[in-house]
Amino acid sequence: MQTSLIGIKINLRELKNSDVNSIYENAKDPELAKYYLLPIPYEFNHAVELITITNNKLQTKEAISLGIEDKITKQIIGLVSLSFINFSNNTAEIGYWIGKKYWNQGIMTESINLILNFAFNDLKLKRVYARVMHPNMASSRLLENSGFKYEGQVRKGTYRNDVWVNDLFYSILDNEYNEQPKLFTKQVV
């Protein structure tokens, strides 16, 4: 399965072994570890393992994790994924992270819209859900701006950095996504 999604500022594509340095450089920032389930501390071997694991899961369609490629530098600056794909119920969980220097530039909004388009129009999923560790309100706003609806919380749902945090749950349905104006182009290669 060769998957590439073509956007305006970024492309979403399968990871390559040559991406290991850019993944490591963007994921090692301790600021990311506050809100994303990345290993603490993030070491170089974690980036190597990430490439192997995500490509193996992509081949089996267990999960679809694509690197966020900066169109200018061709470097991987983050990751967006559909995991826990359930083709019986047509659902999946979306997950994502991006290097801190790329925050607040609209890149993650574009990444989410590209993968949602793929989820609903190519995979024919009916529901995509997300989990946000409170107090990551920037991620909550990102999801809401992408059309997700808040569903509720699981109190003390995740133990992270020696602290229990609540998990906030969001979802978007295929009809809700398809009723939205499309901001980004998409192409599967």
Coordinates of N, CA, C and O in Angstrom, one line a residue:
M1 N 0.9 -1.2 0.0 CA 0.0 0.0 0.0 C 0.9 1.2 0.0 O 1.6 1.5 1.0
Q2 N 0.9 2.0 -1.1 CA 1.7 3.2 -1.2 C 0.7 4.4 -1.1 O -0.2 4.5 -1.9
T3 N 0.9 5.2 0.0 CA 0.0 6.2 0.2 C 0.7 7.6 0.3 O 1.6 7.7 1.1
S4 N 0.2 8.5 -0.4 CA 0.7 9.9 -0.3 C -0.6 10.8 -0.5 O -1.4 10.6 -1.4
L5 N -0.7 11.8 0.4 CA -1.8 12.7 0.3 C -1.1 14.1 0.0 O -0.3 14.5 0.8
I6 N -1.6 14.7 -1.0 CA -0.9 16.0 -1.5 C -1.7 17.2 -1.0 O -2.9 17.3 -1.3
G7 N -1.1 18.1 -0.3 CA -1.7 19.3 0.2 C -1.1 20.5 -0.4 O -0.5 20.5 -1.4
I8 N -1.4 21.6 0.3 CA -0.9 22.9 -0.2 C 0.5 23.3 0.4 O 1.4 23.5 -0.3
K9 N 0.6 23.3 1.8 CA 1.8 23.5 2.5 C 2.6 22.3 2.7 O 3.9 22.3 2.8
I10 N 1.9 21.1 2.8 CA 2.6 19.9 3.2 C 2.0 18.7 2.4 O 1.0 18.9 1.7
N11 N 2.8 17.6 2.4 CA 2.3 16.4 1.9 C 2.3 15.4 3.1 O 3.1 15.5 4.0
L12 N 1.4 14.4 3.0 CA 1.4 13.3 4.0 C 1.9 12.1 3.2 O 1.4 11.8 2.2
R13 N 2.9 11.5 3.8 CA 3.5 10.3 3.0 C 4.0 9.3 4.0 O 4.2 9.5 5.2
E14 N 4.2 8.1 3.5 CA 4.8 7.0 4.2 C 6.2 7.4 4.7 O 6.9 8.2 4.0
L15 N 6.6 6.9 5.8 CA 8.0 7.2 6.4 C 9.0 6.4 5.7 O 8.8 5.3 5.3
K16 N 10.2 7.0 5.5 CA 11.4 6.3 4.9 C 12.5 6.3 6.0 O 12.5 7.1 6.9
N17 N 13.4 5.3 5.8 CA 14.5 5.3 6.8 C 15.3 6.6 6.8 O 15.8 6.9 7.9
S18 N 15.3 7.3 5.7 CA 16.1 8.5 5.7 C 15.4 9.7 6.5 O 16.0 10.7 6.6
D19 N 14.2 9.4 7.0 CA 13.5 10.4 7.7 C 13.8 10.4 9.2 O 13.4 11.2 10.0
V20 N 14.7 9.5 9.6 CA 14.9 9.3 11.0 C 15.5 10.5 11.7 O 15.1 10.8 12.8
N21 N 16.4 11.2 11.1 CA 16.9 12.4 11.8 C 15.9 13.5 12.0 O 15.8 14.1 13.0
S22 N 15.1 13.8 10.9 CA 14.1 14.9 11.1 C 13.0 14.5 12.1 O 12.5 15.3 12.9
I23 N 12.6 13.2 12.1 CA 11.7 12.7 13.2 C 12.3 12.9 14.5 O 11.6 13.5 15.4
Y24 N 13.5 12.5 14.7 CA 14.1 12.6 16.0 C 14.2 14.1 16.5 O 13.9 14.4 17.6
E25 N 14.7 15.0 15.6 CA 14.9 16.4 15.9 C 13.6 17.0 16.3 O 13.6 17.9 17.2
N26 N 12.5 16.7 15.7 CA 11.2 17.3 16.0 C 10.5 16.6 17.2 O 9.8 17.3 18.0
A27 N 10.7 15.3 17.4 CA 10.0 14.6 18.5 C 10.7 14.7 19.8 O 10.1 14.4 20.9
K28 N 12.0 15.0 19.9 CA 12.7 15.0 21.1 C 12.4 16.2 22.1 O 12.8 16.2 23.2
D29 N 11.7 17.2 21.6 CA 11.4 18.4 22.4 C 10.5 18.0 23.6 O 9.5 17.4 23.4
P30 N 11.0 18.2 24.8 CA 10.2 17.8 26.0 C 8.8 18.5 26.0 O 7.9 18.0 26.7
E31 N 8.6 19.6 25.4 CA 7.3 20.2 25.3 C 6.3 19.3 24.7 O 5.1 19.3 25.1
L32 N 6.7 18.5 23.7 CA 5.7 17.6 23.1 C 5.3 16.5 24.1 O 4.2 16.0 24.0
A33 N 6.2 16.1 25.0 CA 5.9 15.0 25.9 C 4.8 15.3 26.9 O 4.2 14.4 27.5
K34 N 4.5 16.6 27.1 CA 3.5 17.0 28.0 C 2.1 16.5 27.5 O 1.3 16.2 28.3
Y35 N 1.9 16.5 26.2 CA 0.6 16.2 25.7 C 0.4 15.0 24.7 O -0.7 14.7 24.3
Y36 N 1.6 14.5 24.3 CA 1.5 13.4 23.3 C 2.2 12.2 23.9 O 3.1 12.3 24.7
L37 N 1.7 11.0 23.5 CA 2.2 9.8 24.0 C 3.5 9.3 23.3 O 3.6 8.3 22.8
L38 N 4.5 10.2 23.4 CA 5.8 9.9 22.9 C 6.7 9.5 24.1 O 6.5 9.9 25.2
P39 N 7.7 8.6 23.8 CA 8.5 8.2 24.9 C 9.3 9.4 25.6 O 9.6 10.4 24.9
I40 N 9.5 9.3 26.9 CA 10.2 10.3 27.6 C 11.5 9.7 28.3 O 11.3 8.8 29.0
P41 N 12.7 10.2 28.0 CA 13.0 11.1 26.9 C 12.9 10.4 25.6 O 13.1 9.2 25.5
Y42 N 12.7 11.2 24.5 CA 12.7 10.7 23.2 C 14.1 10.6 22.7 O 14.9 11.5 22.6
E43 N 14.5 9.3 22.4 CA 15.9 9.0 21.9 C 15.9 8.6 20.5 O 14.8 8.3 19.9
F44 N 17.1 8.7 19.9 CA 17.2 8.4 18.4 C 16.6 7.0 18.1 O 16.0 6.9 17.0
N45 N 16.9 6.0 18.9 CA 16.3 4.7 18.6 C 14.8 4.6 18.6 O 14.2 3.8 17.9
H46 N 14.1 5.6 19.3 CA 12.7 5.7 19.2 C 12.2 6.1 17.8 O 11.2 5.6 17.3
A47 N 13.0 6.9 17.2 CA 12.6 7.4 15.8 C 12.8 6.2 14.8 O 12.0 6.0 13.9
V48 N 13.9 5.4 15.0 CA 14.1 4.3 14.2 C 13.0 3.3 14.3 O 12.4 2.8 13.3
E49 N 12.6 3.0 15.6 CA 11.5 2.1 15.8 C 10.2 2.6 15.3 O 9.4 1.8 14.7
L50 N 9.9 3.9 15.4 CA 8.7 4.5 14.8 C 8.5 4.2 13.4 O 7.5 3.8 12.9
I51 N 9.6 4.4 12.6 CA 9.5 4.1 11.2 C 9.2 2.7 10.9 O 8.3 2.4 10.1
T52 N 9.8 1.7 11.5 CA 9.6 0.3 11.3 C 8.1 0.0 11.7 O 7.4 -0.7 10.9
I53 N 7.7 0.4 12.9 CA 6.4 0.0 13.4 C 5.3 0.6 12.5 O 4.3 -0.1 12.2
T54 N 5.4 1.9 12.2 CA 4.3 2.5 11.4 C 4.2 1.9 10.0 O 3.1 1.7 9.5
N55 N 5.4 1.6 9.4 CA 5.3 1.0 8.1 C 4.8 -0.4 8.1 O 4.0 -0.8 7.2
N56 N 5.1 -1.2 9.2 CA 4.5 -2.5 9.3 C 3.0 -2.5 9.5 O 2.2 -3.2 8.9
K57 N 2.5 -1.5 10.3 CA 1.1 -1.4 10.6 C 0.4 -0.9 9.3 O -0.8 -1.2 9.1
L58 N 1.0 -0.1 8.5 CA 0.5 0.4 7.3 C 0.2 -0.7 6.3 O -0.8 -0.8 5.6
Q59 N 1.2 -1.6 6.2 CA 1.1 -2.7 5.3 C -0.1 -3.6 5.6 O -0.7 -4.2 4.8
T60 N -0.4 -3.8 6.9 CA -1.4 -4.7 7.4 C -2.8 -3.9 7.5 O -3.8 -4.5 7.9
K61 N -2.7 -2.6 7.3 CA -3.9 -1.7 7.5 C -4.4 -1.7 8.9 O -5.6 -1.4 9.2
E62 N -3.5 -2.1 9.8 CA -3.9 -2.0 11.3 C -3.9 -0.5 11.7 O -4.7 -0.1 12.5
A63 N -3.1 0.3 11.1 CA -3.0 1.7 11.3 C -2.4 2.4 10.1 O -1.6 1.8 9.4
I64 N -2.8 3.6 9.9 CA -2.3 4.4 8.8 C -1.6 5.6 9.4 O -2.3 6.6 9.8
S65 N -0.3 5.6 9.5 CA 0.5 6.7 10.1 C 1.3 7.3 8.9 O 2.1 6.6 8.3
L66 N 1.2 8.6 8.7 CA 1.9 9.2 7.6 C 2.7 10.4 8.2 O 2.2 11.1 9.0
G67 N 3.9 10.6 7.7 CA 4.7 11.7 8.0 C 4.2 12.9 7.4 O 3.7 12.9 6.3
I68 N 4.3 14.0 8.1 CA 3.9 15.4 7.6 C 5.2 15.9 7.0 O 6.1 16.3 7.7
E69 N 5.2 16.0 5.7 CA 6.4 16.5 5.0 C 6.3 17.9 4.6 O 5.3 18.3 3.9
D70 N 7.2 18.7 5.0 CA 7.3 20.1 4.6 C 7.6 20.1 3.1 O 8.5 19.5 2.6
K71 N 6.7 20.8 2.3 CA 6.9 20.8 0.8 C 8.2 21.4 0.4 O 8.7 21.0 -0.7
I72 N 8.7 22.4 1.1 CA 9.9 23.1 0.7 C 11.1 22.3 1.1 O 12.0 22.0 0.2
T73 N 11.2 21.9 2.3 CA 12.5 21.2 2.8 C 12.4 19.7 2.5 O 13.5 19.0 2.6
K74 N 11.3 19.1 2.3 CA 11.0 17.7 2.2 C 11.3 16.9 3.4 O 11.5 15.7 3.4
Q75 N 11.4 17.6 4.6 CA 11.7 17.0 5.9 C 10.4 16.6 6.5 O 9.4 17.3 6.4
I76 N 10.4 15.5 7.3 CA 9.2 15.1 8.1 C 9.2 16.0 9.4 O 10.2 16.0 10.1
I77 N 8.1 16.7 9.6 CA 8.1 17.6 10.7 C 7.0 17.2 11.8 O 6.9 17.8 12.8
G78 N 6.4 16.1 11.5 CA 5.4 15.5 12.4 C 4.7 14.3 11.9 O 5.2 13.7 10.9
L79 N 3.7 13.9 12.5 CA 3.0 12.6 12.1 C 1.5 12.8 12.4 O 1.1 13.4 13.3
V80 N 0.7 12.2 11.5 CA -0.7 12.1 11.7 C -1.1 10.7 11.4 O -0.6 10.0 10.5
S81 N -2.0 10.1 12.2 CA -2.4 8.7 12.0 C -3.8 8.4 12.2 O -4.5 9.2 12.9
L82 N -4.3 7.3 11.6 CA -5.5 6.7 11.9 C -5.2 5.4 12.5 O -4.5 4.5 11.9
S83 N -5.5 5.2 13.8 CA -5.2 3.9 14.4 C -6.5 3.3 15.0 O -7.6 3.9 14.9
F84 N -6.4 2.1 15.5 CA -7.6 1.3 16.0 C -8.6 1.3 14.9 O -9.8 1.5 15.2
I85 N -8.2 1.1 13.7 CA -9.1 1.1 12.5 C -10.0 -0.1 12.7 O -9.5 -1.3 12.8
N86 N -11.3 0.1 12.7 CA -12.3 -1.0 12.8 C -13.2 -1.0 11.6 O -14.1 -0.1 11.5
F87 N -12.9 -1.8 10.6 CA -13.6 -1.9 9.4 C -15.0 -2.5 9.5 O -15.9 -2.3 8.7
S88 N -15.2 -3.2 10.6 CA -16.6 -3.7 10.9 C -17.5 -2.6 11.3 O -18.7 -2.5 10.9
N89 N -17.0 -1.6 12.1 CA -17.8 -0.5 12.5 C -17.5 0.8 11.8 O -18.1 1.8 12.0
N90 N -16.5 0.7 10.9 CA -16.0 1.9 10.1 C -15.6 3.1 11.0 O -16.1 4.2 10.8
T91 N -14.8 2.8 12.0 CA -14.3 3.8 12.9 C -12.8 3.8 13.0 O -12.2 2.8 12.7
A92 N -12.2 4.9 13.4 CA -10.8 4.9 13.7 C -10.5 6.1 14.6 O -11.3 7.0 14.7
E93 N -9.4 6.0 15.3 CA -8.9 7.1 16.2 C -7.8 7.9 15.4 O -6.9 7.3 14.8
I94 N -7.9 9.2 15.4 CA -6.9 10.1 14.8 C -5.9 10.5 15.9 O -6.3 10.7 17.1
G95 N -4.7 10.5 15.6 CA -3.6 11.0 16.5 C -2.7 11.8 15.6 O -2.6 11.7 14.4
Y96 N -1.9 12.7 16.3 CA -1.0 13.6 15.6 C -0.1 14.3 16.5 O -0.3 14.4 17.7
W97 N 1.0 14.7 16.0 CA 2.0 15.6 16.7 C 2.8 16.3 15.6 O 2.9 15.8 14.5
I98 N 3.3 17.5 16.0 CA 4.1 18.2 15.0 C 5.2 19.0 15.9 O 5.0 19.3 17.0
G99 N 6.4 19.1 15.3 CA 7.5 19.8 15.9 C 7.0 21.2 16.4 O 6.3 21.9 15.7
K100 N 7.5 21.6 17.5 CA 7.1 22.9 18.1 C 7.3 24.1 17.2 O 6.5 25.0 17.2
K101 N 8.4 24.1 16.5 CA 8.6 25.3 15.6 C 7.6 25.4 14.5 O 7.6 26.5 13.8
Y102 N 6.8 24.4 14.3 CA 5.7 24.5 13.3 C 4.3 24.7 13.8 O 3.4 24.7 13.1
W103 N 4.3 24.9 15.1 CA 3.0 25.2 15.7 C 2.4 26.5 15.2 O 3.1 27.4 14.9
N104 N 1.1 26.6 15.2 CA 0.3 27.8 14.9 C 0.6 28.4 13.5 O 0.6 29.6 13.3
Q105 N 0.8 27.5 12.5 CA 1.0 27.9 11.1 C 0.0 27.3 10.2 O 0.1 27.4 9.0
G106 N -1.0 26.6 10.8 CA -2.1 26.0 9.9 C -1.7 24.6 9.4 O -2.5 24.0 8.6
I107 N -0.5 24.2 9.7 CA 0.0 22.9 9.1 C -0.8 21.7 9.6 O -1.2 20.8 8.9
M108 N -1.0 21.7 10.9 CA -1.8 20.6 11.5 C -3.2 20.6 11.1 O -3.8 19.5 10.8
T109 N -3.8 21.8 10.9 CA -5.2 21.8 10.4 C -5.2 21.2 9.0 O -6.1 20.4 8.7
E110 N -4.3 21.5 8.1 CA -4.2 21.0 6.8 C -4.0 19.4 6.9 O -4.7 18.7 6.2
S111 N -3.1 19.0 7.8 CA -2.9 17.6 7.9 C -4.1 16.8 8.3 O -4.4 15.7 7.8
I112 N -4.8 17.3 9.3 CA -6.0 16.7 9.8 C -7.1 16.6 8.7 O -7.7 15.6 8.5
N113 N -7.3 17.7 7.9 CA -8.2 17.7 6.9 C -7.9 16.7 5.8 O -8.7 16.1 5.2
L114 N -6.6 16.6 5.4 CA -6.2 15.6 4.4 C -6.5 14.2 4.8 O -7.0 13.4 4.1
I115 N -6.1 13.9 6.1 CA -6.3 12.5 6.5 C -7.8 12.2 6.7 O -8.3 11.1 6.5
L116 N -8.6 13.2 7.1 CA -10.0 13.0 7.3 C -10.7 12.7 5.9 O -11.6 11.9 5.8
N117 N -10.2 13.5 4.9 CA -10.7 13.3 3.6 C -10.4 11.8 3.1 O -11.3 11.1 2.5
F118 N -9.2 11.4 3.4 CA -8.9 10.0 3.1 C -9.7 9.0 3.9 O -10.2 8.0 3.3
A119 N -9.9 9.3 5.2 CA -10.7 8.4 6.0 C -12.1 8.2 5.6 O -12.6 7.1 5.5
F120 N -12.7 9.3 5.2 CA -14.2 9.3 4.9 C -14.4 8.9 3.4 O -15.4 8.2 3.1
N121 N -13.6 9.4 2.5 CA -13.9 9.2 1.1 C -13.1 8.0 0.5 O -13.7 7.5 -0.5
D122 N -12.0 7.6 1.0 CA -11.3 6.5 0.5 C -11.5 5.2 1.3 O -11.8 4.2 0.7
L123 N -11.4 5.3 2.6 CA -11.6 4.2 3.5 C -13.1 4.0 3.8 O -13.4 2.9 4.3
K124 N -13.9 5.0 3.5 CA -15.4 4.9 3.8 C -15.7 4.7 5.2 O -16.7 4.0 5.6
L125 N -14.9 5.3 6.1 CA -15.2 5.3 7.5 C -16.4 6.2 7.8 O -16.7 7.1 7.1
K126 N -17.1 5.9 8.9 CA -18.3 6.6 9.3 C -18.0 7.6 10.5 O -18.7 8.6 10.7
R127 N -17.0 7.2 11.3 CA -16.7 8.0 12.5 C -15.2 8.0 12.7 O -14.6 7.0 12.7
V128 N -14.6 9.2 13.0 CA -13.3 9.3 13.5 C -13.3 10.0 14.8 O -14.0 11.1 15.0
Y129 N -12.6 9.5 15.8 CA -12.6 10.1 17.1 C -11.2 10.4 17.5 O -10.2 9.9 17.0
A130 N -11.1 11.3 18.5 CA -9.8 11.7 19.0 C -9.8 11.8 20.6 O -10.9 12.1 21.1
R131 N -8.6 11.7 21.1 CA -8.5 11.8 22.6 C -7.4 12.9 22.8 O -6.4 12.9 22.2
V132 N -7.8 13.9 23.7 CA -6.8 15.0 24.0 C -6.6 14.9 25.5 O -7.5 14.9 26.3
M133 N -5.3 15.0 25.9 CA -5.0 15.1 27.3 C -5.2 16.5 27.8 O -4.6 17.4 27.3
H134 N -6.1 16.7 28.8 CA -6.3 18.0 29.3 C -5.1 18.4 30.1 O -4.5 17.5 30.8
P135 N -4.5 19.5 30.0 CA -5.1 20.8 29.6 C -4.6 21.2 28.2 O -4.3 22.4 28.0
N136 N -4.5 20.3 27.2 CA -4.0 20.7 25.9 C -5.1 21.3 25.1 O -5.7 20.8 24.2
M137 N -5.4 22.5 25.5 CA -6.6 23.2 24.8 C -6.3 23.6 23.4 O -7.2 23.8 22.6
A138 N -5.0 23.8 23.0 CA -4.7 24.1 21.6 C -5.1 22.9 20.7 O -5.7 23.1 19.7
S139 N -4.9 21.7 21.2 CA -5.4 20.5 20.4 C -6.9 20.4 20.4 O -7.5 20.1 19.4
S140 N -7.5 20.8 21.5 CA -9.0 20.8 21.5 C -9.6 21.8 20.5 O -10.5 21.5 19.7
R141 N -9.0 23.0 20.5 CA -9.4 24.0 19.5 C -9.1 23.6 18.1 O -10.0 23.8 17.2
L142 N -8.0 22.9 17.8 CA -7.7 22.4 16.5 C -8.8 21.4 16.0 O -9.2 21.5 14.9
L143 N -9.1 20.5 16.9 CA -10.2 19.5 16.6 C -11.5 20.2 16.3 O -12.2 19.9 15.3
E144 N -11.9 21.1 17.2 CA -13.2 21.8 17.0 C -13.2 22.6 15.7 O -14.2 22.7 15.0
N145 N -12.1 23.3 15.4 CA -12.0 24.0 14.1 C -12.0 23.1 12.9 O -12.3 23.6 11.8
S146 N -11.7 21.8 13.1 CA -11.7 20.9 12.0 C -13.1 20.2 11.9 O -13.2 19.2 11.2
G147 N -14.0 20.6 12.8 CA -15.4 20.0 12.7 C -15.7 19.0 13.7 O -16.8 18.4 13.8
F148 N -14.8 18.6 14.6 CA -15.0 17.6 15.6 C -15.9 18.2 16.7 O -15.9 19.4 17.0
K149 N -16.7 17.3 17.3 CA -17.6 17.7 18.4 C -17.1 17.0 19.7 O -16.7 15.9 19.7
Y150 N -17.2 17.8 20.8 CA -16.8 17.3 22.1 C -17.8 16.3 22.6 O -19.0 16.6 22.5
E151 N -17.3 15.2 23.0 CA -18.2 14.1 23.5 C -18.2 14.0 25.0 O -19.2 13.5 25.6
G152 N -17.1 14.3 25.7 CA -17.1 14.1 27.1 C -15.6 13.8 27.5 O -14.7 13.9 26.7
Q153 N -15.5 13.5 28.8 CA -14.2 13.2 29.3 C -14.1 11.9 30.1 O -15.1 11.5 30.7
V154 N -12.9 11.4 30.2 CA -12.6 10.3 31.1 C -11.7 10.9 32.2 O -10.6 11.3 31.9
R155 N -12.2 10.9 33.4 CA -11.4 11.5 34.5 C -10.2 10.6 34.8 O -10.4 9.4 34.8
K156 N -9.1 11.2 35.0 CA -7.8 10.5 35.2 C -7.6 9.4 34.2 O -7.3 8.2 34.6
G157 N -7.8 9.7 33.0 CA -7.7 8.7 31.9 C -6.3 8.3 31.5 O -6.1 7.2 31.0
T158 N -5.3 9.2 31.8 CA -4.0 9.0 31.3 C -3.0 9.4 32.5 O -3.2 10.5 33.0
Y159 N -2.0 8.6 32.7 CA -1.0 8.9 33.7 C 0.2 9.3 32.9 O 0.8 8.5 32.1
R160 N 0.6 10.6 33.0 CA 1.7 11.1 32.2 C 2.5 12.1 33.0 O 2.0 12.9 33.7
N161 N 3.8 11.9 33.0 CA 4.8 12.8 33.7 C 4.4 12.8 35.2 O 4.4 13.9 35.8
D162 N 4.1 11.7 35.8 CA 3.8 11.5 37.2 C 2.6 12.2 37.6 O 2.4 12.6 38.8
V163 N 1.7 12.5 36.7 CA 0.4 13.2 37.0 C -0.7 12.5 36.3 O -0.6 12.1 35.1
W164 N -1.9 12.3 36.9 CA -3.1 11.9 36.2 C -3.7 13.0 35.5 O -3.9 14.1 36.1
V165 N -4.1 12.8 34.3 CA -4.8 13.9 33.5 C -6.1 13.3 33.0 O -6.2 12.1 32.7
N166 N -7.1 14.2 32.8 CA -8.3 13.8 32.2 C -8.1 13.7 30.7 O -7.4 14.5 30.1
D167 N -8.8 12.7 30.0 CA -8.8 12.6 28.6 C -10.1 13.2 28.1 O -11.2 12.9 28.5
L168 N -10.0 14.1 27.1 CA -11.2 14.7 26.5 C -11.4 14.0 25.2 O -10.5 13.8 24.4
F169 N -12.6 13.6 24.9 CA -13.0 12.9 23.7 C -13.8 13.7 22.7 O -14.7 14.4 23.1
Y170 N -13.4 13.6 21.4 CA -14.0 14.3 20.3 C -14.3 13.3 19.2 O -13.6 12.3 19.1
S171 N -15.2 13.7 18.3 CA -15.5 12.8 17.2 C -16.0 13.7 16.0 O -16.6 14.8 16.3
I172 N -15.9 13.2 14.8 CA -16.5 13.7 13.7 C -17.1 12.6 12.8 O -16.5 11.5 12.7
L173 N -18.3 12.8 12.3 CA -18.9 11.8 11.5 C -18.7 12.1 10.0 O -18.5 13.3 9.6
D174 N -18.9 11.1 9.1 CA -18.7 11.3 7.7 C -19.6 12.4 7.1 O -19.1 13.2 6.4
N175 N -20.8 12.4 7.5 CA -21.7 13.4 6.9 C -21.4 14.8 7.4 O -21.5 15.8 6.7
E176 N -20.9 14.9 8.7 CA -20.5 16.2 9.2 C -19.3 16.7 8.4 O -19.2 17.9 8.1
Y177 N -18.3 15.8 8.2 CA -17.1 16.2 7.4 C -17.5 16.6 6.0 O -17.0 17.6 5.5
N178 N -18.3 15.8 5.4 CA -18.6 16.1 3.9 C -19.5 17.3 3.7 O -19.5 17.8 2.6
E179 N -20.1 17.8 4.8 CA -20.9 19.0 4.7 C -20.0 20.3 4.8 O -20.5 21.4 4.5
Q180 N -18.8 20.1 5.3 CA -17.9 21.3 5.5 C -17.3 21.7 4.2 O -17.1 20.9 3.3
P181 N -17.0 23.0 4.1 CA -16.2 23.4 2.9 C -14.8 22.8 2.9 O -14.2 22.7 4.0
K182 N -14.4 22.4 1.8 CA -13.0 21.8 1.7 C -12.0 22.9 1.5 O -12.0 23.6 0.5
L183 N -11.0 22.9 2.4 CA -10.0 23.9 2.3 C -8.7 23.4 1.6 O -7.9 24.2 1.2
F184 N -8.5 22.1 1.5 CA -7.3 21.6 1.0 C -7.5 20.5 -0.1 O -8.5 19.8 0.0
T185 N -6.6 20.4 -1.0 CA -6.7 19.4 -2.0 C -6.2 18.1 -1.5 O -5.4 18.0 -0.5
K186 N -6.5 17.0 -2.2 CA -6.1 15.7 -1.8 C -5.9 14.9 -3.0 O -6.6 14.9 -4.0
Q187 N -4.8 14.1 -3.0 CA -4.6 13.2 -4.1 C -3.9 11.9 -3.5 O -3.0 12.0 -2.7
V188 N -4.4 10.8 -3.9 CA -3.8 9.5 -3.4 C -2.9 9.0 -4.6 O -3.4 8.9 -5.7
V189 N -1.6 8.7 -4.3 CA -0.7 8.3 -5.3 C -0.3 6.8 -5.0 O -0.1 6.5 -3.9

